[in-house]
Coordinates of C-alpha atoms in Angstrom, one line a residue:
Chain A
M1 CA -203.6 155.3 107.3
I2 CA -200.9 155.5 109.9
W3 CA -197.2 156.8 109.1
E4 CA -193.7 156.6 110.3
T5 CA -190.7 158.7 109.5
V6 CA -187.5 157.3 108.8
I7 CA -184.0 159.8 109.4
G8 CA -181.1 159.4 109.0
L9 CA -178.7 162.6 109.2
E10 CA -175.1 162.9 107.4
T11 CA -173.4 165.8 109.6
H12 CA -170.0 167.7 108.3
V13 CA -168.4 169.0 111.6
E14 CA -165.3 171.2 111.2
L15 CA -162.0 169.8 112.7
A16 CA -160.5 172.6 115.1
T17 CA -157.0 172.9 113.1
R18 CA -154.3 175.2 112.7
T19 CA -154.6 174.9 109.3
K20 CA -156.3 172.8 106.3
I21 CA -156.3 169.6 106.1
F22 CA -153.8 168.9 103.1
C23 CA -151.7 172.3 102.8
G24 CA -150.5 175.1 105.6
C25 CA -153.0 177.4 104.9
S26 CA -154.8 178.9 107.9
T27 CA -158.6 177.9 108.3
S28 CA -159.7 180.8 110.8
F29 CA -163.5 182.2 109.7
G30 CA -164.5 186.0 108.8
A31 CA -160.7 186.5 106.8
P32 CA -160.8 188.2 103.6
P33 CA -162.3 186.5 100.8
N34 CA -159.6 184.4 99.1
T35 CA -156.9 185.2 101.4
H36 CA -156.1 181.9 103.0
C37 CA -155.5 180.1 99.7
C38 CA -152.9 178.2 97.8
P39 CA -151.7 176.0 94.9
V40 CA -152.7 173.0 96.8
C41 CA -156.3 173.9 97.9
T42 CA -156.4 175.6 94.8
G43 CA -155.7 172.4 92.6
M44 CA -152.9 174.1 90.7
P45 CA -151.2 172.1 88.2
G46 CA -148.2 170.3 89.8
A47 CA -149.3 170.8 93.7
L48 CA -149.4 167.9 96.0
P49 CA -151.5 167.4 99.4
V50 CA -150.0 166.5 102.6
L51 CA -152.6 165.4 105.5
N52 CA -152.3 167.5 108.5
R53 CA -151.9 164.5 111.4
R54 CA -153.8 166.7 114.1
A55 CA -156.7 166.7 112.0
V56 CA -156.4 162.0 112.2
L57 CA -156.0 162.6 115.4
L58 CA -159.0 164.9 116.2
A59 CA -161.3 162.2 113.8
V60 CA -160.0 160.0 115.6
R61 CA -160.9 161.1 119.1
A62 CA -164.2 161.2 117.5
G63 CA -164.4 157.8 116.3
L64 CA -163.7 156.7 119.9
A65 CA -166.1 158.9 121.6
L66 CA -169.0 157.7 118.9
G67 CA -167.8 154.1 120.1
C68 CA -166.8 153.5 116.6
T69 CA -164.4 151.0 115.7
V70 CA -161.0 152.3 114.2
S71 CA -159.3 151.6 111.0
R72 CA -156.0 150.3 110.9
R73 CA -156.1 150.7 107.4
C74 CA -157.8 153.9 105.9
A75 CA -156.5 155.5 102.4
F76 CA -158.3 157.9 100.3
D77 CA -160.7 158.9 97.0
R78 CA -162.1 161.3 94.8
N79 CA -164.8 162.9 94.9
N80 CA -165.3 164.4 91.2
Y81 CA -167.6 167.3 89.9
F82 CA -167.3 170.3 88.2
Y83 CA -169.1 172.9 90.6
P84 CA -167.0 176.4 91.4
D85 CA -167.3 176.2 94.5
L86 CA -164.2 173.4 94.1
P87 CA -161.4 174.9 91.7
K88 CA -159.5 170.9 92.3
A89 CA -163.0 169.4 90.5
Y90 CA -162.7 166.9 93.3
Q91 CA -163.3 166.8 96.3
I92 CA -161.0 164.9 98.9
S93 CA -163.0 162.1 100.6
Q94 CA -162.9 158.4 101.9
L95 CA -165.3 156.4 100.4
Y96 CA -163.5 152.6 100.3
L97 CA -161.8 152.4 103.1
P98 CA -162.5 155.3 105.5
L99 CA -161.3 156.1 108.6
C100 CA -164.3 154.7 111.2
R101 CA -166.5 152.6 111.0
D102 CA -169.9 151.2 113.2
G103 CA -170.3 153.2 116.2
A104 CA -173.5 153.9 118.4
V105 CA -174.0 156.5 120.0
D106 CA -177.0 156.9 123.1
I107 CA -179.6 160.1 122.9
G108 CA -181.8 159.2 125.9
G109 CA -185.4 157.5 126.4
G110 CA -183.6 153.7 125.5
K111 CA -182.8 154.9 122.3
T112 CA -179.6 154.5 120.2
I113 CA -178.7 155.7 116.7
R114 CA -175.7 153.9 115.0
I115 CA -173.6 154.9 112.9
A116 CA -172.6 154.1 109.4
E117 CA -169.6 155.8 109.2
L118 CA -167.0 158.5 110.2
H119 CA -164.8 159.6 107.3
L120 CA -162.3 162.5 106.7
E121 CA -162.6 165.0 104.4
E122 CA -162.3 168.7 102.9
D123 CA -164.6 171.2 102.8
A124 CA -165.8 173.3 99.3
G125 CA -165.1 177.0 98.7
K126 CA -168.0 179.5 99.1
L127 CA -170.1 181.2 96.8
V128 CA -172.3 184.4 97.0
H129 CA -174.9 185.2 94.2
D130 CA -175.1 188.8 92.8
P131 CA -178.0 189.4 92.3
W132 CA -178.0 192.1 89.8
T133 CA -175.0 191.0 87.8
E134 CA -176.0 187.5 88.0
Q135 CA -172.6 185.8 88.5
S136 CA -171.5 184.6 91.6
L137 CA -168.5 185.5 93.7
A138 CA -166.3 182.4 94.6
D139 CA -164.6 182.4 98.2
F140 CA -162.1 179.9 98.1
N141 CA -160.8 180.1 102.0
R142 CA -163.2 177.7 103.0
C143 CA -161.2 174.8 100.4
G144 CA -160.0 172.8 102.1
V145 CA -160.8 173.5 105.6
P146 CA -161.1 169.3 107.0
L147 CA -164.4 167.8 108.3
I148 CA -165.7 165.0 109.4
E149 CA -168.5 163.5 107.9
I150 CA -170.7 161.1 110.4
V151 CA -172.9 158.5 108.4
T152 CA -176.0 157.1 111.2
R153 CA -178.2 154.4 110.2
P154 CA -181.9 155.7 109.1
D155 CA -182.7 155.0 112.9
F156 CA -184.4 158.5 113.8
S157 CA -188.1 158.6 113.7
A158 CA -188.7 162.4 114.6
A159 CA -187.3 165.5 114.7
E160 CA -187.1 165.3 118.9
E161 CA -184.8 162.6 118.3
V162 CA -182.8 164.5 115.4
I163 CA -182.0 167.4 118.1
A164 CA -181.5 164.7 120.8
Y165 CA -178.5 163.5 118.9
L166 CA -177.5 166.7 117.5
E167 CA -176.9 167.7 121.0
K168 CA -175.1 165.1 122.2
L169 CA -172.9 165.0 119.4
K170 CA -171.9 168.5 119.6
L171 CA -171.7 168.4 123.1
T172 CA -169.1 165.4 122.8
L173 CA -166.8 167.0 119.8
Q174 CA -166.9 170.4 121.9
Y175 CA -165.9 168.2 125.2
L176 CA -163.0 166.5 123.1
G177 CA -162.0 169.6 121.4
V178 CA -162.7 168.4 118.2
S179 CA -164.8 171.4 116.6
D180 CA -166.5 174.5 117.8
C181 CA -169.6 173.3 116.7
K182 CA -170.9 176.5 115.4
I183 CA -173.7 176.0 113.3
Q184 CA -174.0 180.0 113.1
E185 CA -170.5 179.5 111.0
G186 CA -171.0 176.4 109.4
S187 CA -169.0 174.9 111.6
L188 CA -171.5 172.1 111.9
R189 CA -174.1 171.1 109.3
C190 CA -176.3 168.7 109.0
D191 CA -178.0 166.7 106.4
V192 CA -181.2 164.9 106.8
N193 CA -182.4 162.0 104.5
L194 CA -185.7 161.5 105.1
S195 CA -188.2 159.1 103.9
V196 CA -192.0 158.0 104.8
R197 CA -193.5 154.4 105.4
P198 CA -197.3 152.6 106.3
A199 CA -196.4 151.9 110.8
G200 CA -195.2 148.9 110.8
S201 CA -193.6 148.3 107.3
R202 CA -190.1 147.0 106.9
E203 CA -189.3 148.3 103.7
L204 CA -188.1 151.7 103.1
G205 CA -189.5 153.9 101.0
T206 CA -188.6 156.6 98.6
R207 CA -186.9 159.2 100.1
T208 CA -185.4 162.6 99.9
E209 CA -182.3 164.9 101.5
L210 CA -182.6 167.8 102.7
K211 CA -180.1 170.5 103.2
N212 CA -179.8 174.1 103.9
L213 CA -180.6 173.7 107.4
G214 CA -179.2 176.3 109.3
S215 CA -180.2 175.9 113.1
F216 CA -181.2 173.3 114.7
K217 CA -185.0 174.8 114.7
A218 CA -184.3 174.8 111.2
I219 CA -183.8 171.2 111.1
A220 CA -187.1 170.4 113.3
R221 CA -189.5 172.4 110.8
A222 CA -187.9 171.3 107.6
I223 CA -188.1 167.3 108.9
D224 CA -191.9 168.1 110.1
Y225 CA -192.8 170.0 106.8
E226 CA -191.4 166.8 104.9
A227 CA -192.8 164.1 106.6
R228 CA -195.9 166.1 106.1
R229 CA -195.4 166.7 102.1
Q230 CA -194.2 163.1 101.4
I231 CA -197.0 161.7 103.5
E232 CA -199.8 163.9 101.7
L233 CA -198.2 162.9 98.4
L234 CA -198.8 159.1 99.3
E235 CA -202.5 159.4 100.4
E236 CA -203.4 161.1 97.1
G237 CA -201.5 157.8 95.4
R238 CA -198.8 160.2 94.3
P239 CA -195.4 158.9 94.6
V240 CA -192.6 160.4 96.2
V241 CA -189.4 161.5 93.7
Q242 CA -185.5 160.8 94.8
Q243 CA -184.4 164.4 94.9
T244 CA -182.4 167.1 97.2
R245 CA -184.1 169.7 98.4
R246 CA -183.6 173.0 100.2
W247 CA -185.0 174.1 102.7
D248 CA -186.2 178.0 102.6
E249 CA -185.9 179.8 105.8
N250 CA -188.5 182.5 104.8
K251 CA -190.8 179.9 103.3
D252 CA -191.3 177.9 105.3
A253 CA -191.1 175.1 102.8
T254 CA -188.6 172.6 101.2
F255 CA -187.9 173.2 97.5
P256 CA -185.7 171.0 94.8
M257 CA -182.4 171.5 94.3
R258 CA -181.8 171.7 90.7
S259 CA -177.9 173.1 90.3
K260 CA -176.0 169.9 91.8
E261 CA -178.7 167.4 90.1
N262 CA -176.1 166.0 87.6
A263 CA -173.7 166.1 89.3
Q264 CA -174.1 163.4 91.5
D265 CA -172.6 160.8 89.9
Y266 CA -169.4 161.1 91.5
R267 CA -167.3 158.6 89.5
Y268 CA -164.8 157.9 92.8
F269 CA -161.8 156.7 91.9
P270 CA -158.8 156.1 94.9
D271 CA -156.8 159.8 95.3
P272 CA -153.0 158.7 93.9
D273 CA -151.3 162.1 95.7
L274 CA -152.2 160.6 98.8
P275 CA -150.2 157.0 100.1
P276 CA -152.4 155.3 103.2
L277 CA -152.7 156.0 106.7
E278 CA -152.0 152.9 108.9
L279 CA -153.0 153.4 112.1
E280 CA -150.7 151.3 115.1
E281 CA -152.6 149.7 117.5
A282 CA -150.8 150.9 120.5
W283 CA -151.2 154.5 119.1
L284 CA -154.9 154.3 118.7
D285 CA -155.5 152.6 122.7
S286 CA -153.4 155.4 124.1
L287 CA -155.8 158.1 122.7
A288 CA -158.3 155.8 123.9
A289 CA -156.8 156.4 127.2
A290 CA -156.6 160.0 127.2
Q291 CA -160.0 160.8 126.3
P292 CA -161.4 164.1 128.3
E293 CA -164.2 162.9 130.6
M294 CA -167.4 164.3 128.5
A295 CA -170.3 166.0 129.9
W296 CA -173.1 163.5 131.2
E297 CA -169.8 161.7 132.6
K298 CA -168.8 165.0 134.7
A299 CA -172.4 165.7 135.4
A300 CA -172.8 161.9 137.3
R301 CA -169.7 163.2 139.3
Y302 CA -171.0 166.7 140.5
Q303 CA -174.0 164.9 141.3
T304 CA -172.6 162.0 143.9
Q305 CA -169.2 163.6 144.6
W306 CA -170.9 166.9 144.9
G307 CA -174.5 166.6 145.4
L308 CA -175.3 168.7 142.8
S309 CA -179.2 168.4 141.6
A310 CA -179.4 166.7 138.6
D311 CA -181.0 170.2 137.0
D312 CA -177.4 172.4 137.9
A313 CA -175.0 169.5 136.7
R314 CA -176.3 169.4 133.1
T315 CA -176.6 173.5 133.3
L316 CA -173.4 173.6 134.1
T317 CA -172.1 170.8 131.7
G318 CA -174.1 171.6 128.9
R319 CA -171.5 174.4 128.0
K320 CA -167.6 173.1 128.6
P321 CA -166.4 176.5 129.3
L322 CA -169.3 176.8 132.2
A323 CA -167.5 173.6 134.1
D324 CA -164.0 174.7 133.5
Y325 CA -165.0 178.0 134.7
F326 CA -167.2 176.3 138.0
E327 CA -164.6 173.1 138.8
A328 CA -162.0 175.6 138.8
V329 CA -163.7 177.5 141.4
V330 CA -164.1 174.6 143.2
E331 CA -160.0 173.7 142.7
L332 CA -159.3 177.3 144.4
G333 CA -161.3 176.0 147.4
A334 CA -165.6 176.8 147.3
P335 CA -167.2 174.3 148.3
P336 CA -169.1 173.1 145.5
R337 CA -172.7 173.9 145.5
R338 CA -171.8 177.3 147.0
A339 CA -169.8 177.4 143.8
A340 CA -172.9 176.1 141.7
G341 CA -175.1 177.8 143.2
W342 CA -173.3 181.7 142.5
V343 CA -171.7 180.8 138.6
L344 CA -175.5 179.7 137.8
G345 CA -177.1 182.7 139.6
Q346 CA -175.1 186.0 139.4
L347 CA -172.2 185.1 137.1
L348 CA -175.0 183.6 134.3
A349 CA -176.9 186.5 135.0
A350 CA -173.4 188.5 134.4
L351 CA -172.9 187.2 131.0
G352 CA -176.5 187.6 129.6
A353 CA -176.9 190.9 131.2
R354 CA -173.7 191.5 128.7
G355 CA -174.4 188.9 126.0
L356 CA -171.7 187.1 126.7
E357 CA -171.2 183.3 126.1
A358 CA -169.6 181.1 128.8
E359 CA -166.0 180.9 126.8
H360 CA -165.9 184.7 127.2
I361 CA -166.5 185.1 131.1
P362 CA -164.1 188.0 131.8
L363 CA -164.2 187.7 135.8
P364 CA -161.4 185.0 137.0
P365 CA -162.5 182.2 138.4
A366 CA -160.0 183.1 141.3
A367 CA -161.8 186.5 142.4
L368 CA -165.4 184.0 142.5
A369 CA -163.9 181.6 144.4
R370 CA -163.2 184.5 146.9
L371 CA -166.3 186.4 147.3
I372 CA -167.5 183.1 147.8
H373 CA -164.6 182.6 150.5
L374 CA -165.6 185.9 152.4
V375 CA -169.6 185.2 152.1
E376 CA -168.0 181.9 153.6
T377 CA -166.4 183.5 156.2
G378 CA -168.8 186.0 157.0
A379 CA -166.6 188.7 155.8
L380 CA -168.7 189.9 153.3
N381 CA -172.3 189.4 153.0
R382 CA -174.7 187.9 150.3
N383 CA -175.9 190.3 148.8
T384 CA -173.3 193.0 149.2
A385 CA -171.3 189.7 147.5
A386 CA -173.3 189.7 144.8
R387 CA -172.5 193.7 144.4
V388 CA -169.2 193.6 144.2
L389 CA -169.2 190.5 141.7
E390 CA -171.0 193.0 139.6
A391 CA -168.9 196.2 140.1
V392 CA -165.1 193.8 139.5
F393 CA -166.7 191.4 136.9
D394 CA -164.9 193.6 134.1
A395 CA -162.6 195.7 135.6
G396 CA -160.5 192.3 136.5
G397 CA -161.4 190.9 140.2
D398 CA -160.2 193.0 142.8
V399 CA -162.1 191.4 144.7
D400 CA -160.3 192.5 148.1
G401 CA -159.3 195.5 146.4
Y402 CA -163.1 197.0 145.8
V403 CA -164.2 195.9 149.2
A404 CA -161.9 197.9 151.0
A405 CA -161.8 200.7 149.0
H406 CA -165.4 200.4 149.6
G407 CA -166.1 199.5 153.1
L408 CA -168.1 197.1 152.3
G409 CA -166.7 194.6 154.6
Q410 CA -169.5 192.9 156.3
I411 CA -170.4 194.4 159.4
S412 CA -170.4 191.9 162.6
D413 CA -170.4 193.8 165.8
P414 CA -173.5 193.7 167.4
A415 CA -173.4 196.7 169.2
A416 CA -173.5 197.9 165.5
V417 CA -176.5 197.0 164.7
E418 CA -178.2 197.0 167.9
E419 CA -177.8 201.2 167.6
A420 CA -178.8 200.5 164.2
A421 CA -181.9 199.3 165.2
R422 CA -182.9 201.3 168.1
A423 CA -182.4 204.4 165.6
A424 CA -185.1 202.4 163.1
L425 CA -188.0 202.1 165.8
A426 CA -187.4 205.2 166.8
A427 CA -187.7 206.8 163.2
N428 CA -190.5 204.2 162.9
P429 CA -193.2 204.1 164.8
K430 CA -196.1 203.5 162.4
A431 CA -193.9 200.1 162.1
L432 CA -193.6 199.7 165.9
A433 CA -197.3 200.5 166.0
D434 CA -198.1 197.9 163.2
W435 CA -196.4 195.0 164.9
R436 CA -197.9 195.5 168.6
A437 CA -201.3 195.0 166.2
G438 CA -200.4 191.9 165.2
K439 CA -198.2 192.7 161.1
G440 CA -196.1 190.2 161.2
K441 CA -194.9 192.4 157.7
A442 CA -194.0 195.2 160.1
K443 CA -191.1 193.3 161.3
G444 CA -189.7 192.6 157.7
F445 CA -189.5 196.4 157.0
L446 CA -187.8 197.5 160.2
V447 CA -184.7 194.7 159.0
G448 CA -184.6 196.1 155.9
Q449 CA -184.4 199.8 157.8
V450 CA -181.2 198.8 160.2
M451 CA -179.9 196.3 156.9
A452 CA -180.7 200.4 155.3
R453 CA -178.6 201.9 157.5
L454 CA -175.8 199.8 157.6
Q455 CA -175.2 200.1 154.3
G456 CA -177.0 196.7 153.5
R457 CA -173.4 195.7 154.7
A458 CA -174.7 194.0 158.6
D459 CA -175.2 190.5 159.0
P460 CA -178.6 189.6 158.5
A461 CA -178.9 187.2 161.2
L462 CA -177.3 189.4 163.8
V463 CA -179.6 192.4 162.2
N464 CA -182.9 189.3 162.6
R465 CA -181.4 188.9 166.5
A466 CA -181.6 192.8 167.3
V467 CA -184.8 193.6 166.5
D468 CA -186.4 190.2 167.8
A469 CA -184.8 191.9 170.7
L470 CA -185.7 195.4 170.9
L471 CA -189.4 194.2 169.5
E472 CA -189.1 192.0 172.5
E473 CA -188.1 194.8 174.8
S474 CA -191.2 197.2 173.5
K475 CA -193.9 195.0 173.8
Chain B
M1 CA -169.9 146.5 77.0
R2 CA -171.9 148.3 74.5
M3 CA -172.2 152.0 74.6
S4 CA -174.7 154.0 73.2
E5 CA -174.1 157.5 72.1
E6 CA -176.3 158.7 74.8
M7 CA -174.2 157.0 77.4
A8 CA -171.2 159.1 76.1
D9 CA -172.9 162.3 76.3
Y10 CA -174.1 161.3 79.8
V11 CA -170.4 160.7 80.5
A12 CA -169.3 164.0 78.6
G13 CA -171.7 166.4 81.1
L14 CA -169.8 164.8 83.8
A15 CA -166.8 166.2 82.3
M16 CA -168.7 169.6 80.8
L17 CA -167.5 169.0 78.1
E18 CA -169.8 169.2 74.5
L19 CA -169.7 166.6 72.1
D20 CA -171.0 167.1 68.4
G21 CA -172.3 164.0 66.3
E22 CA -168.3 162.3 64.5
E23 CA -167.2 163.3 68.0
R24 CA -169.9 161.3 70.0
R25 CA -169.8 158.2 67.7
E26 CA -165.8 158.5 68.4
M27 CA -165.6 158.4 72.0
A28 CA -168.5 156.3 72.8
G29 CA -166.2 153.4 70.3
E30 CA -163.2 154.2 72.8
L31 CA -165.5 154.0 75.8
E32 CA -166.5 150.8 74.8
K33 CA -162.6 149.3 74.3
I34 CA -161.8 151.1 77.7
L35 CA -165.2 149.0 79.4
D36 CA -164.3 145.9 77.5
Y37 CA -160.9 146.0 78.9
M38 CA -162.5 146.4 81.9
A39 CA -164.7 143.2 81.7
A40 CA -161.8 141.6 80.8
L41 CA -160.1 141.9 84.3
D42 CA -163.5 141.9 86.2
S43 CA -163.5 138.5 85.0
L44 CA -160.7 137.2 86.9
D45 CA -161.8 135.8 90.2
T46 CA -160.6 137.9 93.3
A47 CA -163.0 137.3 95.8
H48 CA -159.9 136.3 98.2
A49 CA -157.3 138.8 97.0
P50 CA -156.9 141.8 99.2
P51 CA -157.7 145.3 97.7
P52 CA -154.4 146.6 95.7
G53 CA -152.9 149.9 97.1
P54 CA -150.9 152.1 95.5
V55 CA -147.9 151.8 93.7
L56 CA -145.0 153.6 95.5
P57 CA -144.1 152.2 98.6
L58 CA -145.8 155.3 100.9
K59 CA -147.9 155.4 104.0
N60 CA -148.8 158.0 106.4
V61 CA -146.9 161.1 104.7
L62 CA -147.7 163.2 107.1
R63 CA -147.4 167.1 108.1
P64 CA -147.4 169.3 111.3
D65 CA -150.6 171.5 112.0
E66 CA -148.1 174.6 111.7
P67 CA -149.3 177.8 109.3
A68 CA -147.7 178.1 106.0
P69 CA -147.7 181.1 104.1
S70 CA -150.7 181.8 101.5
L71 CA -150.7 183.4 98.3
P72 CA -151.1 187.2 98.1
R73 CA -154.4 187.9 96.5
E74 CA -153.1 189.3 93.8
E75 CA -151.2 186.4 92.5
L76 CA -154.3 183.3 93.2
L77 CA -156.5 186.1 91.4
A78 CA -154.0 186.5 88.2
C79 CA -154.7 183.0 87.4
A80 CA -159.0 183.9 86.9
S81 CA -160.7 184.7 83.6
A82 CA -162.7 186.8 85.5
R83 CA -162.5 188.8 88.9
D84 CA -163.3 191.9 91.3
G85 CA -160.5 192.4 92.8
E86 CA -161.9 190.1 95.9
Y87 CA -163.2 187.1 94.7
F88 CA -163.6 184.9 91.4
L89 CA -166.2 186.0 89.4
T90 CA -168.4 182.5 87.3
P91 CA -171.4 182.8 86.0
R92 CA -174.6 182.4 87.8
A93 CA -174.5 179.5 90.3
V94 CA -177.9 178.3 90.7
E95 CA -179.2 177.5 94.4

């Protein structure tokens, strides 16, 4: 039998606010345990949550970018369960009146994924399990960090589609400034709902939910594994049991999760502490009008406006800080295609060599723009400019100072180049003989020798011309 | 609606309560009364009624995204029945 896989996603994304969703505790990652907690986020009696305005703003921006209808009126509900990561014993979420509904994401290849809803909620704390004491250590710093949960319809049929969707979602949210989407720090987390059915069938099979997916690679592997597992069960005539399963990275397999199985009955009810949210049409319109240019829109513009290749445009826009940097260099007067070449070439190489991310480029855009200008005007040749970039990359980017201090200005004096060329030919009679014997390669060698005599600073065209002229002379 | 003792047990489990035989019967009886009351409400035709709002005449109560001081950790952990100076300690939660 031919089977098809049906997948829906629930993605949790931490919003880039400074403070938690219902209190003023910091959301910064990596603080000492239990230092970002207060009576509100730890659920002490009598504490009153108050909604963070910026969390609403960021969630609405995300909803608009995902093509959702933003509800004019929404409210918060309590999702009740007992688990040590949740000191209040309920999570504030939105069940009955979510913030956004009915969006769509185009993932390419003619495929669109429907978004069922996007709602605001709070994150839970973190548990560390101590293998020696049979105890768990609870850190509540993450309790109350604002999240949006984005729920898709079961529209995916393969792992590749899921990854394409997540890549696009991540890029969208990063461009919006809604979240940094660092999957390794847990600011983007994804649960996968998966079932299989005979190809062509309209009915959905029994699904399982996959958790603990710590990377895009893990998500893809867990999907492939779980689809295979379910197909094998069904082909042996055994049923798929509806359950939550945990992906084990080391064992490359999914296992049933037991701990929360009784907690699935969440007994939602409206939160009496939080008044409803009524959003004004005019405010929503102003937000919609102020949405920033998205990655794919930028990539299209780079091609039409600046003549970049599709590949270069995609690479530049694949990370927002890189696109911002590139645009800053262009803004400072660098020809766009040259700027793209430098950013994608020397700059990325320099970052890679230092293990740096694009948001931490130490070289100011003005320094790269200056370097490109010096090459364009013939004051530096390209190889020297690359050496200068490497030299000033971590040192504040004083291009002119470095060029002056090291006497690196391009040699464009024909007499100086000719002199060096004569000396190089005189010093390399064998190469000259080879050239005369018809070995074309010998000329390249001689050009290199001339360049070396001029510390690599000469205008390459001038060197070529000088060597040509002298070879012609020597015939 | 009939509330069996098994259902009462299940609800008690969700609330992390342990009931003995007498309590279980008592709770089942009370829950049954509550559900009967709900059933009376449920018999009304509310198809055209707007969803009930909160009782307080408030909306859009928001605060700016400005940090406020958190509790000193010692003060926070003072509430814990078991702690180790940095963390709350709980019985091992099985993942």
